[in-house]
Amino acid sequence: MNNKRIFLSLSQQSGFEQLYIQKALDDNWITSGGPNVNDFEEVLENYLGDESYVTALNSGTSAIHLALILLGVKTGDEVICQSLTFSASANPILYQGAIPVFVDSEPETWNICPEQLEIAICDRIKTGKKPKAIIAVHLYGNPYMVDEIHAIADRYKIPVIEDSAEALGSSYKGKKCGTFGTFGILSFNGNKIITTSSGGALISNSKKIKERAVFYATQSKDEAVHYQHSQVGYNYRMSNICAGVGLGQMKILDKNINSRRTINHFYKEIFKDIQEIELFQTADDDFFSNYWLSTILVTENKKINRETLRLAFESMNIECRPVWKPMHLQPVFSGYPYYGKDVAENLFERGLCLPSGSGLTKEEKERIKEVIKIFFNNYNS
Ligand SMILES: *Cc1c(COP(=O)(O)O)cnc(C)c1O
């Protein structure tokens, strides 16, 4: 059998990327900003709907950083952040000299827990500081409890930054993820559902805010023929070449979502009779997931655990990855406040992300199936 490595999440090409890259070269527009960037933003705005304004940037991380800047987060301010996430959700809080306050997940969506969120907000207010923002994440493409989280945020009048880096194409009650918060962010990193090689976007609901975002992202140039600056600026704009890749990629976004959802179904079939494995699935039809990554929980016993299963895949050259290690357990964030119990910690200890690339072939699926079959046959014998 072919033993070529099966990766967790490889990008797929539509074939149109080359066309738009060539256009950038023909226009001799080989810098940040430009016609492809404007077009890419427009395509995304139409896709997201709900009068969203999109600013294309050079990464999802810069999008989160700009959101914090636009919300006026400064040194010493506190920002609430879902603990179970990729470090890019939380790092920009430190860029601003602000203090991250981490909150646990709930087991239904694996995302920020409404109950613990409210406990955290009340406790921070009691100690004298109302949090300046809440960063909530649609982890692995699965929408968080939108109604509950935004009801709490509204009640305490705290803006939400919606980390939709993994959730382009996901929706809640028919409304696209990324359009619920004061700001939404997207990532087009190489392993996301579509890529621009490296890139991201900031989503807001006003043209004015978009103009502010572009201002900061292009070194905060004041109106003047000479270069004049009255504020700190950033070099965060997306390049015209990268936006060309993005325009090509948008043509297969829906196809990619379909593939990933089909892969999730493939795993559902495999695991339906294996009681030690619980495949993550959305609770009901209100939650539409792009299933960017299919994830499972392994019930540990004397013979198996998440790590033995991961190593079984690895021995067949198949990449699987533990669920994100919660931020409150990361050395770089130790010492910051945490509100919650052990939900995120448990998901980390038991959770595994399975190969979910949009281009997973029939043969690769067979290889994956075989590993699982052998693993559980051995264990049962
Ligand atoms: C990928 C990712 C980001 C950051 O995006 P980059 O484009 O890699 O900077 C932020 N948050 C989450 C949850 C991510 O998965």
PDB file of C-alpha atoms in Angstrom, residues 21-320:
ATOM      1  CA  ILE A  21      -1.778  36.097  -9.648  1.00  0.00           C
ATOM      2  CA  GLN A  22      -1.013  36.696 -13.317  1.00  0.00           C
ATOM      3  CA  LYS A  23      -3.386  39.660 -13.282  1.00  0.00           C
ATOM      4  CA  ALA A  24      -1.436  41.188 -10.381  1.00  0.00           C
ATOM      5  CA  LEU A  25       1.784  40.682 -12.334  1.00  0.00           C
ATOM      6  CA  ASP A  26       0.262  42.112 -15.535  1.00  0.00           C
ATOM      7  CA  ASP A  27      -1.036  45.140 -13.615  1.00  0.00           C
ATOM      8  CA  ASN A  28       2.437  45.370 -12.058  1.00  0.00           C
ATOM      9  CA  TRP A  29       0.622  45.657  -8.743  1.00  0.00           C
ATOM     10  CA  ILE A  30       3.007  43.631  -6.628  1.00  0.00           C
ATOM     11  CA  THR A  31       2.601  45.179  -3.223  1.00  0.00           C
ATOM     12  CA  SER A  32       0.106  45.365  -0.384  1.00  0.00           C
ATOM     13  CA  GLY A  33      -3.411  46.524  -1.247  1.00  0.00           C
ATOM     14  CA  GLY A  34      -4.580  46.773  -4.852  1.00  0.00           C
ATOM     15  CA  PRO A  35      -7.300  45.577  -7.235  1.00  0.00           C
ATOM     16  CA  ASN A  36      -7.199  41.907  -6.177  1.00  0.00           C
ATOM     17  CA  VAL A  37      -7.436  42.963  -2.534  1.00  0.00           C
ATOM     18  CA  ASN A  38     -10.507  45.113  -3.241  1.00  0.00           C
ATOM     19  CA  ASP A  39     -12.119  42.317  -5.245  1.00  0.00           C
ATOM     20  CA  PHE A  40     -11.341  39.701  -2.613  1.00  0.00           C
ATOM     21  CA  GLU A  41     -12.945  41.900   0.050  1.00  0.00           C
ATOM     22  CA  GLU A  42     -16.049  42.338  -2.084  1.00  0.00           C
ATOM     23  CA  VAL A  43     -16.396  38.603  -2.724  1.00  0.00           C
ATOM     24  CA  LEU A  44     -16.084  37.950   1.012  1.00  0.00           C
ATOM     25  CA  GLU A  45     -18.603  40.686   1.852  1.00  0.00           C
ATOM     26  CA  ASN A  46     -21.136  39.164  -0.533  1.00  0.00           C
ATOM     27  CA  TYR A  47     -20.481  35.718   0.872  1.00  0.00           C
ATOM     28  CA  LEU A  48     -20.880  36.786   4.505  1.00  0.00           C
ATOM     29  CA  GLY A  49     -23.894  39.018   3.862  1.00  0.00           C
ATOM     30  CA  ASP A  50     -25.528  41.048   6.647  1.00  0.00           C
ATOM     31  CA  GLU A  51     -23.862  44.261   5.496  1.00  0.00           C
ATOM     32  CA  SER A  52     -20.458  43.160   6.599  1.00  0.00           C
ATOM     33  CA  TYR A  53     -17.385  45.219   5.792  1.00  0.00           C
ATOM     34  CA  VAL A  54     -14.221  43.203   5.257  1.00  0.00           C
ATOM     35  CA  THR A  55     -10.633  44.422   5.580  1.00  0.00           C
ATOM     36  CA  ALA A  56      -8.134  41.972   4.083  1.00  0.00           C
ATOM     37  CA  LEU A  57      -4.968  41.670   6.176  1.00  0.00           C
ATOM     38  CA  ASN A  58      -1.744  39.701   6.214  1.00  0.00           C
ATOM     39  CA  SER A  59      -2.902  37.292   8.952  1.00  0.00           C
ATOM     40  CA  GLY A  60      -5.705  36.363  11.291  1.00  0.00           C
ATOM     41  CA  THR A  61      -3.445  37.305  14.176  1.00  0.00           C
ATOM     42  CA  SER A  62      -3.108  40.875  12.882  1.00  0.00           C
ATOM     43  CA  ALA A  63      -6.894  40.985  12.507  1.00  0.00           C
ATOM     44  CA  ILE A  64      -7.337  40.185  16.212  1.00  0.00           C
ATOM     45  CA  HIS A  65      -4.647  42.729  17.102  1.00  0.00           C
ATOM     46  CA  LEU A  66      -6.377  45.446  15.048  1.00  0.00           C
ATOM     47  CA  ALA A  67      -9.747  44.592  16.623  1.00  0.00           C
ATOM     48  CA  LEU A  68      -8.231  45.163  20.080  1.00  0.00           C
ATOM     49  CA  ILE A  69      -6.653  48.445  18.933  1.00  0.00           C
ATOM     50  CA  LEU A  70      -9.946  49.643  17.414  1.00  0.00           C
ATOM     51  CA  LEU A  71     -11.720  48.794  20.682  1.00  0.00           C
ATOM     52  CA  GLY A  72      -9.217  50.956  22.521  1.00  0.00           C
ATOM     53  CA  VAL A  73      -7.624  48.134  24.531  1.00  0.00           C
ATOM     54  CA  LYS A  74      -4.580  49.540  26.310  1.00  0.00           C
ATOM     55  CA  THR A  75      -1.889  48.609  28.828  1.00  0.00           C
ATOM     56  CA  GLY A  76      -3.383  47.123  31.964  1.00  0.00           C
ATOM     57  CA  ASP A  77      -6.853  46.569  30.485  1.00  0.00           C
ATOM     58  CA  GLU A  78      -8.397  43.137  30.839  1.00  0.00           C
ATOM     59  CA  VAL A  79      -9.652  41.048  27.932  1.00  0.00           C
ATOM     60  CA  ILE A  80     -11.606  37.811  28.351  1.00  0.00           C
ATOM     61  CA  CYS A  81     -10.528  34.982  26.054  1.00  0.00           C
ATOM     62  CA  GLN A  82     -11.718  31.422  25.529  1.00  0.00           C
ATOM     63  CA  SER A  83      -9.004  29.203  26.968  1.00  0.00           C
ATOM     64  CA  LEU A  84      -9.448  26.265  24.580  1.00  0.00           C
ATOM     65  CA  THR A  85      -8.048  27.740  21.374  1.00  0.00           C
ATOM     66  CA  PHE A  86      -4.938  28.314  19.298  1.00  0.00           C
ATOM     67  CA  SER A  87      -2.463  30.742  20.892  1.00  0.00           C
ATOM     68  CA  ALA A  88      -3.095  33.321  18.130  1.00  0.00           C
ATOM     69  CA  SER A  89      -6.449  34.142  19.785  1.00  0.00           C
ATOM     70  CA  ALA A  90      -4.692  35.328  22.938  1.00  0.00           C
ATOM     71  CA  ASN A  91      -1.239  36.593  21.897  1.00  0.00           C
ATOM     72  CA  PRO A  92      -2.488  39.977  20.600  1.00  0.00           C
ATOM     73  CA  ILE A  93      -3.839  40.750  24.106  1.00  0.00           C
ATOM     74  CA  LEU A  94      -0.224  40.729  25.275  1.00  0.00           C
ATOM     75  CA  TYR A  95       0.880  42.839  22.265  1.00  0.00           C
ATOM     76  CA  GLN A  96      -1.317  45.586  23.750  1.00  0.00           C
ATOM     77  CA  GLY A  97       0.132  45.141  27.220  1.00  0.00           C
ATOM     78  CA  ALA A  98      -3.316  44.033  28.332  1.00  0.00           C
ATOM     79  CA  ILE A  99      -4.194  41.168  30.678  1.00  0.00           C
ATOM     80  CA  PRO A 100      -5.850  38.012  29.348  1.00  0.00           C
ATOM     81  CA  VAL A 101      -8.559  36.502  31.547  1.00  0.00           C
ATOM     82  CA  PHE A 102      -9.192  32.934  30.433  1.00  0.00           C
ATOM     83  CA  VAL A 103     -12.562  31.184  30.546  1.00  0.00           C
ATOM     84  CA  ASP A 104     -13.398  27.473  30.338  1.00  0.00           C
ATOM     85  CA  SER A 105     -15.453  25.746  27.634  1.00  0.00           C
ATOM     86  CA  GLU A 106     -18.804  23.969  27.868  1.00  0.00           C
ATOM     87  CA  PRO A 107     -19.005  20.371  26.610  1.00  0.00           C
ATOM     88  CA  GLU A 108     -21.778  20.976  24.025  1.00  0.00           C
ATOM     89  CA  THR A 109     -19.824  23.089  21.476  1.00  0.00           C
ATOM     90  CA  TRP A 110     -16.389  22.970  23.187  1.00  0.00           C
ATOM     91  CA  ASN A 111     -16.413  26.775  23.147  1.00  0.00           C
ATOM     92  CA  ILE A 112     -16.589  29.515  25.783  1.00  0.00           C
ATOM     93  CA  CYS A 113     -18.992  28.571  28.603  1.00  0.00           C
ATOM     94  CA  PRO A 114     -21.781  31.137  29.178  1.00  0.00           C
ATOM     95  CA  GLU A 115     -22.001  30.350  32.889  1.00  0.00           C
ATOM     96  CA  GLN A 116     -18.269  30.746  33.520  1.00  0.00           C
ATOM     97  CA  LEU A 117     -18.171  33.819  31.296  1.00  0.00           C
ATOM     98  CA  GLU A 118     -20.706  35.577  33.488  1.00  0.00           C
ATOM     99  CA  ILE A 119     -18.916  34.504  36.658  1.00  0.00           C
ATOM    100  CA  ALA A 120     -15.687  35.913  35.221  1.00  0.00           C
ATOM    101  CA  ILE A 121     -17.272  39.236  34.205  1.00  0.00           C
ATOM    102  CA  CYS A 122     -18.916  39.719  37.617  1.00  0.00           C
ATOM    103  CA  ASP A 123     -15.749  38.842  39.480  1.00  0.00           C
ATOM    104  CA  ARG A 124     -13.589  41.180  37.394  1.00  0.00           C
ATOM    105  CA  ILE A 125     -16.086  44.010  37.877  1.00  0.00           C
ATOM    106  CA  LYS A 126     -16.008  43.332  41.626  1.00  0.00           C
ATOM    107  CA  THR A 127     -12.225  43.625  41.684  1.00  0.00           C
ATOM    108  CA  GLY A 128     -12.561  46.992  39.988  1.00  0.00           C
ATOM    109  CA  LYS A 129     -12.003  46.332  36.291  1.00  0.00           C
ATOM    110  CA  LYS A 130     -14.657  45.693  33.708  1.00  0.00           C
ATOM    111  CA  PRO A 131     -13.215  43.611  30.842  1.00  0.00           C
ATOM    112  CA  LYS A 132     -12.756  45.636  27.657  1.00  0.00           C
ATOM    113  CA  ALA A 133     -13.588  42.804  25.234  1.00  0.00           C
ATOM    114  CA  ILE A 134     -14.514  39.135  24.962  1.00  0.00           C
ATOM    115  CA  ILE A 135     -12.715  36.896  22.453  1.00  0.00           C
ATOM    116  CA  ALA A 136     -14.967  33.935  21.648  1.00  0.00           C
ATOM    117  CA  VAL A 137     -13.918  31.223  19.209  1.00  0.00           C
ATOM    118  CA  HIS A 138     -15.813  28.952  16.798  1.00  0.00           C
ATOM    119  CA  LEU A 139     -13.369  26.124  17.400  1.00  0.00           C
ATOM    120  CA  TYR A 140     -12.756  23.648  14.571  1.00  0.00           C
ATOM    121  CA  GLY A 141     -15.560  25.388  12.666  1.00  0.00           C
ATOM    122  CA  ASN A 142     -18.198  24.680  15.311  1.00  0.00           C
ATOM    123  CA  PRO A 143     -20.252  27.742  16.281  1.00  0.00           C
ATOM    124  CA  TYR A 144     -20.198  28.722  19.948  1.00  0.00           C
ATOM    125  CA  MET A 145     -23.468  29.275  21.863  1.00  0.00           C
ATOM    126  CA  VAL A 146     -24.171  32.499  20.019  1.00  0.00           C
ATOM    127  CA  ASP A 147     -27.475  33.492  21.685  1.00  0.00           C
ATOM    128  CA  GLU A 148     -26.236  32.856  25.223  1.00  0.00           C
ATOM    129  CA  ILE A 149     -22.808  34.482  24.801  1.00  0.00           C
ATOM    130  CA  HIS A 150     -24.086  37.609  23.058  1.00  0.00           C
ATOM    131  CA  ALA A 151     -26.942  38.011  25.561  1.00  0.00           C
ATOM    132  CA  ILE A 152     -24.358  38.146  28.354  1.00  0.00           C
ATOM    133  CA  ALA A 153     -22.030  40.451  26.403  1.00  0.00           C
ATOM    134  CA  ASP A 154     -24.955  42.797  25.658  1.00  0.00           C
ATOM    135  CA  ARG A 155     -26.132  42.781  29.265  1.00  0.00           C
ATOM    136  CA  TYR A 156     -22.716  43.962  30.490  1.00  0.00           C
ATOM    137  CA  LYS A 157     -22.089  46.052  27.353  1.00  0.00           C
ATOM    138  CA  ILE A 158     -18.815  44.345  26.479  1.00  0.00           C
ATOM    139  CA  PRO A 159     -17.908  44.040  22.779  1.00  0.00           C
ATOM    140  CA  VAL A 160     -17.258  40.575  21.349  1.00  0.00           C
ATOM    141  CA  ILE A 161     -14.384  39.763  19.015  1.00  0.00           C
ATOM    142  CA  GLU A 162     -15.526  36.685  17.166  1.00  0.00           C
ATOM    143  CA  ASP A 163     -12.546  34.498  16.300  1.00  0.00           C
ATOM    144  CA  SER A 164     -13.899  32.866  13.162  1.00  0.00           C
ATOM    145  CA  ALA A 165     -10.447  31.841  11.897  1.00  0.00           C
ATOM    146  CA  GLU A 166     -11.517  28.218  11.613  1.00  0.00           C
ATOM    147  CA  ALA A 167     -15.158  28.842  10.767  1.00  0.00           C
ATOM    148  CA  LEU A 168     -15.492  30.506   7.352  1.00  0.00           C
ATOM    149  CA  GLY A 169     -18.730  29.064   5.973  1.00  0.00           C
ATOM    150  CA  SER A 170     -20.123  27.976   9.332  1.00  0.00           C
ATOM    151  CA  SER A 171     -23.332  29.578  10.503  1.00  0.00           C
ATOM    152  CA  TYR A 172     -25.720  29.821  13.417  1.00  0.00           C
ATOM    153  CA  LYS A 173     -29.478  29.957  12.725  1.00  0.00           C
ATOM    154  CA  GLY A 174     -28.628  30.716   9.103  1.00  0.00           C
ATOM    155  CA  LYS A 175     -26.372  33.711   9.851  1.00  0.00           C
ATOM    156  CA  LYS A 176     -22.699  33.371   8.957  1.00  0.00           C
ATOM    157  CA  CYS A 177     -20.055  33.061  11.658  1.00  0.00           C
ATOM    158  CA  GLY A 178     -17.921  36.191  11.750  1.00  0.00           C
ATOM    159  CA  THR A 179     -20.937  38.530  11.538  1.00  0.00           C
ATOM    160  CA  PHE A 180     -22.192  38.320  15.148  1.00  0.00           C
ATOM    161  CA  GLY A 181     -19.538  40.244  17.010  1.00  0.00           C
ATOM    162  CA  THR A 182     -18.525  43.901  17.082  1.00  0.00           C
ATOM    163  CA  PHE A 183     -15.619  42.455  15.128  1.00  0.00           C
ATOM    164  CA  GLY A 184     -15.168  39.110  13.441  1.00  0.00           C
ATOM    165  CA  ILE A 185     -11.874  37.751  12.199  1.00  0.00           C
ATOM    166  CA  LEU A 186     -10.934  35.202   9.555  1.00  0.00           C
ATOM    167  CA  SER A 187      -7.678  33.405   8.780  1.00  0.00           C
ATOM    168  CA  PHE A 188      -6.444  32.269   5.370  1.00  0.00           C
ATOM    169  CA  ASN A 189      -3.389  30.475   6.664  1.00  0.00           C
ATOM    170  CA  GLY A 190      -2.260  27.449   4.651  1.00  0.00           C
ATOM    171  CA  ASN A 191      -4.208  24.848   6.605  1.00  0.00           C
ATOM    172  CA  LYS A 192      -7.516  26.702   6.933  1.00  0.00           C
ATOM    173  CA  ILE A 193     -10.610  25.957   4.823  1.00  0.00           C
ATOM    174  CA  ILE A 194      -9.323  28.338   2.153  1.00  0.00           C
ATOM    175  CA  THR A 195      -5.882  29.906   1.982  1.00  0.00           C
ATOM    176  CA  THR A 196      -4.127  32.962   0.603  1.00  0.00           C
ATOM    177  CA  SER A 197      -0.798  31.326   1.653  1.00  0.00           C
ATOM    178  CA  SER A 198      -0.866  33.644   4.634  1.00  0.00           C
ATOM    179  CA  GLY A 199      -3.641  36.089   5.316  1.00  0.00           C
ATOM    180  CA  GLY A 200      -6.590  37.134   7.383  1.00  0.00           C
ATOM    181  CA  ALA A 201      -9.507  39.515   7.492  1.00  0.00           C
ATOM    182  CA  LEU A 202     -11.249  41.815   9.906  1.00  0.00           C
ATOM    183  CA  ILE A 203     -15.034  41.901   9.653  1.00  0.00           C
ATOM    184  CA  SER A 204     -17.019  44.859  10.965  1.00  0.00           C
ATOM    185  CA  ASN A 205     -20.421  46.370  10.274  1.00  0.00           C
ATOM    186  CA  SER A 206     -19.498  49.866   9.168  1.00  0.00           C
ATOM    187  CA  LYS A 207     -17.587  51.532   6.363  1.00  0.00           C
ATOM    188  CA  LYS A 208     -16.098  54.026   8.830  1.00  0.00           C
ATOM    189  CA  ILE A 209     -14.600  51.272  10.966  1.00  0.00           C
ATOM    190  CA  LYS A 210     -13.224  49.558   7.887  1.00  0.00           C
ATOM    191  CA  GLU A 211     -11.517  52.822   6.913  1.00  0.00           C
ATOM    192  CA  ARG A 212      -9.991  53.033  10.400  1.00  0.00           C
ATOM    193  CA  ALA A 213      -8.757  49.451  10.074  1.00  0.00           C
ATOM    194  CA  VAL A 214      -7.112  50.190   6.724  1.00  0.00           C
ATOM    195  CA  PHE A 215      -5.586  53.340   8.239  1.00  0.00           C
ATOM    196  CA  TYR A 216      -3.901  51.413  11.066  1.00  0.00           C
ATOM    197  CA  ALA A 217      -2.962  48.526   8.770  1.00  0.00           C
ATOM    198  CA  THR A 218      -1.066  50.859   6.430  1.00  0.00           C
ATOM    199  CA  GLN A 219       1.140  52.701   8.951  1.00  0.00           C
ATOM    200  CA  SER A 220      -1.450  55.277  10.094  1.00  0.00           C
ATOM    201  CA  LYS A 221      -0.682  57.852   7.436  1.00  0.00           C
ATOM    202  CA  ASP A 222      -2.371  61.209   8.033  1.00  0.00           C
ATOM    203  CA  GLU A 223      -3.844  63.218   5.138  1.00  0.00           C
ATOM    204  CA  ALA A 224      -0.733  64.939   3.787  1.00  0.00           C
ATOM    205  CA  VAL A 225       1.428  64.695   0.671  1.00  0.00           C
ATOM    206  CA  HIS A 226       4.477  64.231   2.844  1.00  0.00           C
ATOM    207  CA  TYR A 227       4.350  61.216   5.131  1.00  0.00           C
ATOM    208  CA  GLN A 228       2.943  62.402   8.430  1.00  0.00           C
ATOM    209  CA  HIS A 229       1.954  60.220  11.365  1.00  0.00           C
ATOM    210  CA  SER A 230       0.228  61.133  14.600  1.00  0.00           C
ATOM    211  CA  GLN A 231      -0.411  57.554  15.703  1.00  0.00           C
ATOM    212  CA  VAL A 232       1.440  54.260  15.834  1.00  0.00           C
ATOM    213  CA  GLY A 233       0.871  52.360  12.608  1.00  0.00           C
ATOM    214  CA  TYR A 234       1.146  48.746  11.476  1.00  0.00           C
ATOM    215  CA  ASN A 235       2.100  46.959   8.282  1.00  0.00           C
ATOM    216  CA  TYR A 236      -0.847  44.553   8.276  1.00  0.00           C
ATOM    217  CA  ARG A 237      -2.465  44.918   4.826  1.00  0.00           C
ATOM    218  CA  MET A 238      -2.870  41.886   2.580  1.00  0.00           C
ATOM    219  CA  SER A 239      -0.647  41.704  -0.495  1.00  0.00           C
ATOM    220  CA  ASN A 240      -2.200  41.904  -3.948  1.00  0.00           C
ATOM    221  CA  ILE A 241      -0.589  38.570  -4.887  1.00  0.00           C
ATOM    222  CA  CYS A 242      -2.029  36.812  -1.822  1.00  0.00           C
ATOM    223  CA  ALA A 243      -5.475  38.282  -2.552  1.00  0.00           C
ATOM    224  CA  GLY A 244      -5.167  36.732  -6.029  1.00  0.00           C
ATOM    225  CA  VAL A 245      -4.744  33.329  -4.419  1.00  0.00           C
ATOM    226  CA  GLY A 246      -7.766  34.133  -2.243  1.00  0.00           C
ATOM    227  CA  LEU A 247      -9.944  35.011  -5.258  1.00  0.00           C
ATOM    228  CA  GLY A 248      -9.077  31.660  -6.807  1.00  0.00           C
ATOM    229  CA  GLN A 249      -9.769  29.892  -3.535  1.00  0.00           C
ATOM    230  CA  MET A 250     -13.208  31.463  -3.053  1.00  0.00           C
ATOM    231  CA  LYS A 251     -14.360  29.505  -6.108  1.00  0.00           C
ATOM    232  CA  ILE A 252     -14.018  26.248  -4.175  1.00  0.00           C
ATOM    233  CA  LEU A 253     -15.042  27.365  -0.694  1.00  0.00           C
ATOM    234  CA  ASP A 254     -18.439  25.680  -0.900  1.00  0.00           C
ATOM    235  CA  LYS A 255     -16.891  22.566  -2.402  1.00  0.00           C
ATOM    236  CA  ASN A 256     -14.349  22.448   0.447  1.00  0.00           C
ATOM    237  CA  ILE A 257     -17.098  22.788   3.040  1.00  0.00           C
ATOM    238  CA  ASN A 258     -18.969  19.925   1.381  1.00  0.00           C
ATOM    239  CA  SER A 259     -15.854  17.746   1.378  1.00  0.00           C
ATOM    240  CA  ARG A 260     -15.137  18.414   5.026  1.00  0.00           C
ATOM    241  CA  ARG A 261     -18.713  17.671   5.995  1.00  0.00           C
ATOM    242  CA  THR A 262     -18.568  14.456   3.973  1.00  0.00           C
ATOM    243  CA  ILE A 263     -15.377  13.507   5.824  1.00  0.00           C
ATOM    244  CA  ASN A 264     -17.177  14.093   9.120  1.00  0.00           C
ATOM    245  CA  HIS A 265     -19.896  11.719   7.936  1.00  0.00           C
ATOM    246  CA  PHE A 266     -17.230   9.183   6.928  1.00  0.00           C
ATOM    247  CA  TYR A 267     -15.894   9.227  10.513  1.00  0.00           C
ATOM    248  CA  LYS A 268     -19.433   8.961  11.869  1.00  0.00           C
ATOM    249  CA  GLU A 269     -19.930   5.702   9.989  1.00  0.00           C
ATOM    250  CA  ILE A 270     -16.580   4.307  11.165  1.00  0.00           C
ATOM    251  CA  PHE A 271     -17.080   5.132  14.822  1.00  0.00           C
ATOM    252  CA  LYS A 272     -20.769   4.366  15.192  1.00  0.00           C
ATOM    253  CA  ASP A 273     -20.105   0.958  16.746  1.00  0.00           C
ATOM    254  CA  ILE A 274     -16.976   1.867  18.694  1.00  0.00           C
ATOM    255  CA  GLN A 275     -18.071   2.913  22.137  1.00  0.00           C
ATOM    256  CA  GLU A 276     -14.682   4.243  23.256  1.00  0.00           C
ATOM    257  CA  ILE A 277     -14.854   6.945  20.590  1.00  0.00           C
ATOM    258  CA  GLU A 278     -17.199   9.902  20.519  1.00  0.00           C
ATOM    259  CA  LEU A 279     -17.161  11.956  17.331  1.00  0.00           C
ATOM    260  CA  PHE A 280     -17.873  15.648  17.850  1.00  0.00           C
ATOM    261  CA  GLN A 281     -21.072  16.660  16.097  1.00  0.00           C
ATOM    262  CA  THR A 282     -23.130  19.827  16.318  1.00  0.00           C
ATOM    263  CA  ALA A 283     -26.071  19.710  18.710  1.00  0.00           C
ATOM    264  CA  ASP A 284     -28.869  20.517  16.236  1.00  0.00           C
ATOM    265  CA  ASP A 285     -29.735  22.262  12.974  1.00  0.00           C
ATOM    266  CA  ASP A 286     -29.208  25.738  14.466  1.00  0.00           C
ATOM    267  CA  PHE A 287     -25.483  25.007  14.409  1.00  0.00           C
ATOM    268  CA  PHE A 288     -24.004  24.568  10.935  1.00  0.00           C
ATOM    269  CA  SER A 289     -20.325  23.601  11.059  1.00  0.00           C
ATOM    270  CA  ASN A 290     -17.892  23.630   8.164  1.00  0.00           C
ATOM    271  CA  TYR A 291     -16.225  20.778  10.129  1.00  0.00           C
ATOM    272  CA  TRP A 292     -12.851  22.321   9.342  1.00  0.00           C
ATOM    273  CA  LEU A 293     -11.384  19.512  11.425  1.00  0.00           C
ATOM    274  CA  SER A 294     -13.219  16.389  12.519  1.00  0.00           C
ATOM    275  CA  THR A 295     -12.470  15.720  16.168  1.00  0.00           C
ATOM    276  CA  ILE A 296     -13.051  12.811  18.513  1.00  0.00           C
ATOM    277  CA  LEU A 297     -12.922  12.124  22.234  1.00  0.00           C
ATOM    278  CA  VAL A 298     -11.261   8.901  23.342  1.00  0.00           C
ATOM    279  CA  THR A 299     -12.494   7.232  26.504  1.00  0.00           C
ATOM    280  CA  GLU A 300      -9.359   6.048  28.212  1.00  0.00           C
ATOM    281  CA  ASN A 301      -9.008   2.584  29.706  1.00  0.00           C
ATOM    282  CA  LYS A 302      -6.153   0.237  30.615  1.00  0.00           C
ATOM    283  CA  LYS A 303      -5.381  -0.501  26.979  1.00  0.00           C
ATOM    284  CA  ILE A 304      -6.084   2.651  24.993  1.00  0.00           C
ATOM    285  CA  ASN A 305      -6.026   6.386  25.238  1.00  0.00           C
ATOM    286  CA  ARG A 306      -5.800   9.383  22.928  1.00  0.00           C
ATOM    287  CA  GLU A 307      -2.029   9.048  22.630  1.00  0.00           C
ATOM    288  CA  THR A 308      -1.965   5.314  21.757  1.00  0.00           C
ATOM    289  CA  LEU A 309      -4.487   5.979  18.992  1.00  0.00           C
ATOM    290  CA  ARG A 310      -2.481   8.957  17.713  1.00  0.00           C
ATOM    291  CA  LEU A 311       0.683   6.831  17.640  1.00  0.00           C
ATOM    292  CA  ALA A 312      -1.130   4.058  15.761  1.00  0.00           C
ATOM    293  CA  PHE A 313      -1.997   6.611  13.063  1.00  0.00           C
ATOM    294  CA  GLU A 314       1.527   8.042  13.136  1.00  0.00           C
ATOM    295  CA  SER A 315       3.067   4.579  12.614  1.00  0.00           C
ATOM    296  CA  MET A 316       1.132   4.433   9.336  1.00  0.00           C
ATOM    297  CA  ASN A 317       2.324   7.937   8.409  1.00  0.00           C
ATOM    298  CA  ILE A 318      -1.013   9.579   9.129  1.00  0.00           C
ATOM    299  CA  GLU A 319      -0.999  12.919  10.930  1.00  0.00           C
ATOM    300  CA  CYS A 320      -3.411  13.442  13.826  1.00  0.00           C
TER     301      CYS A 320
END
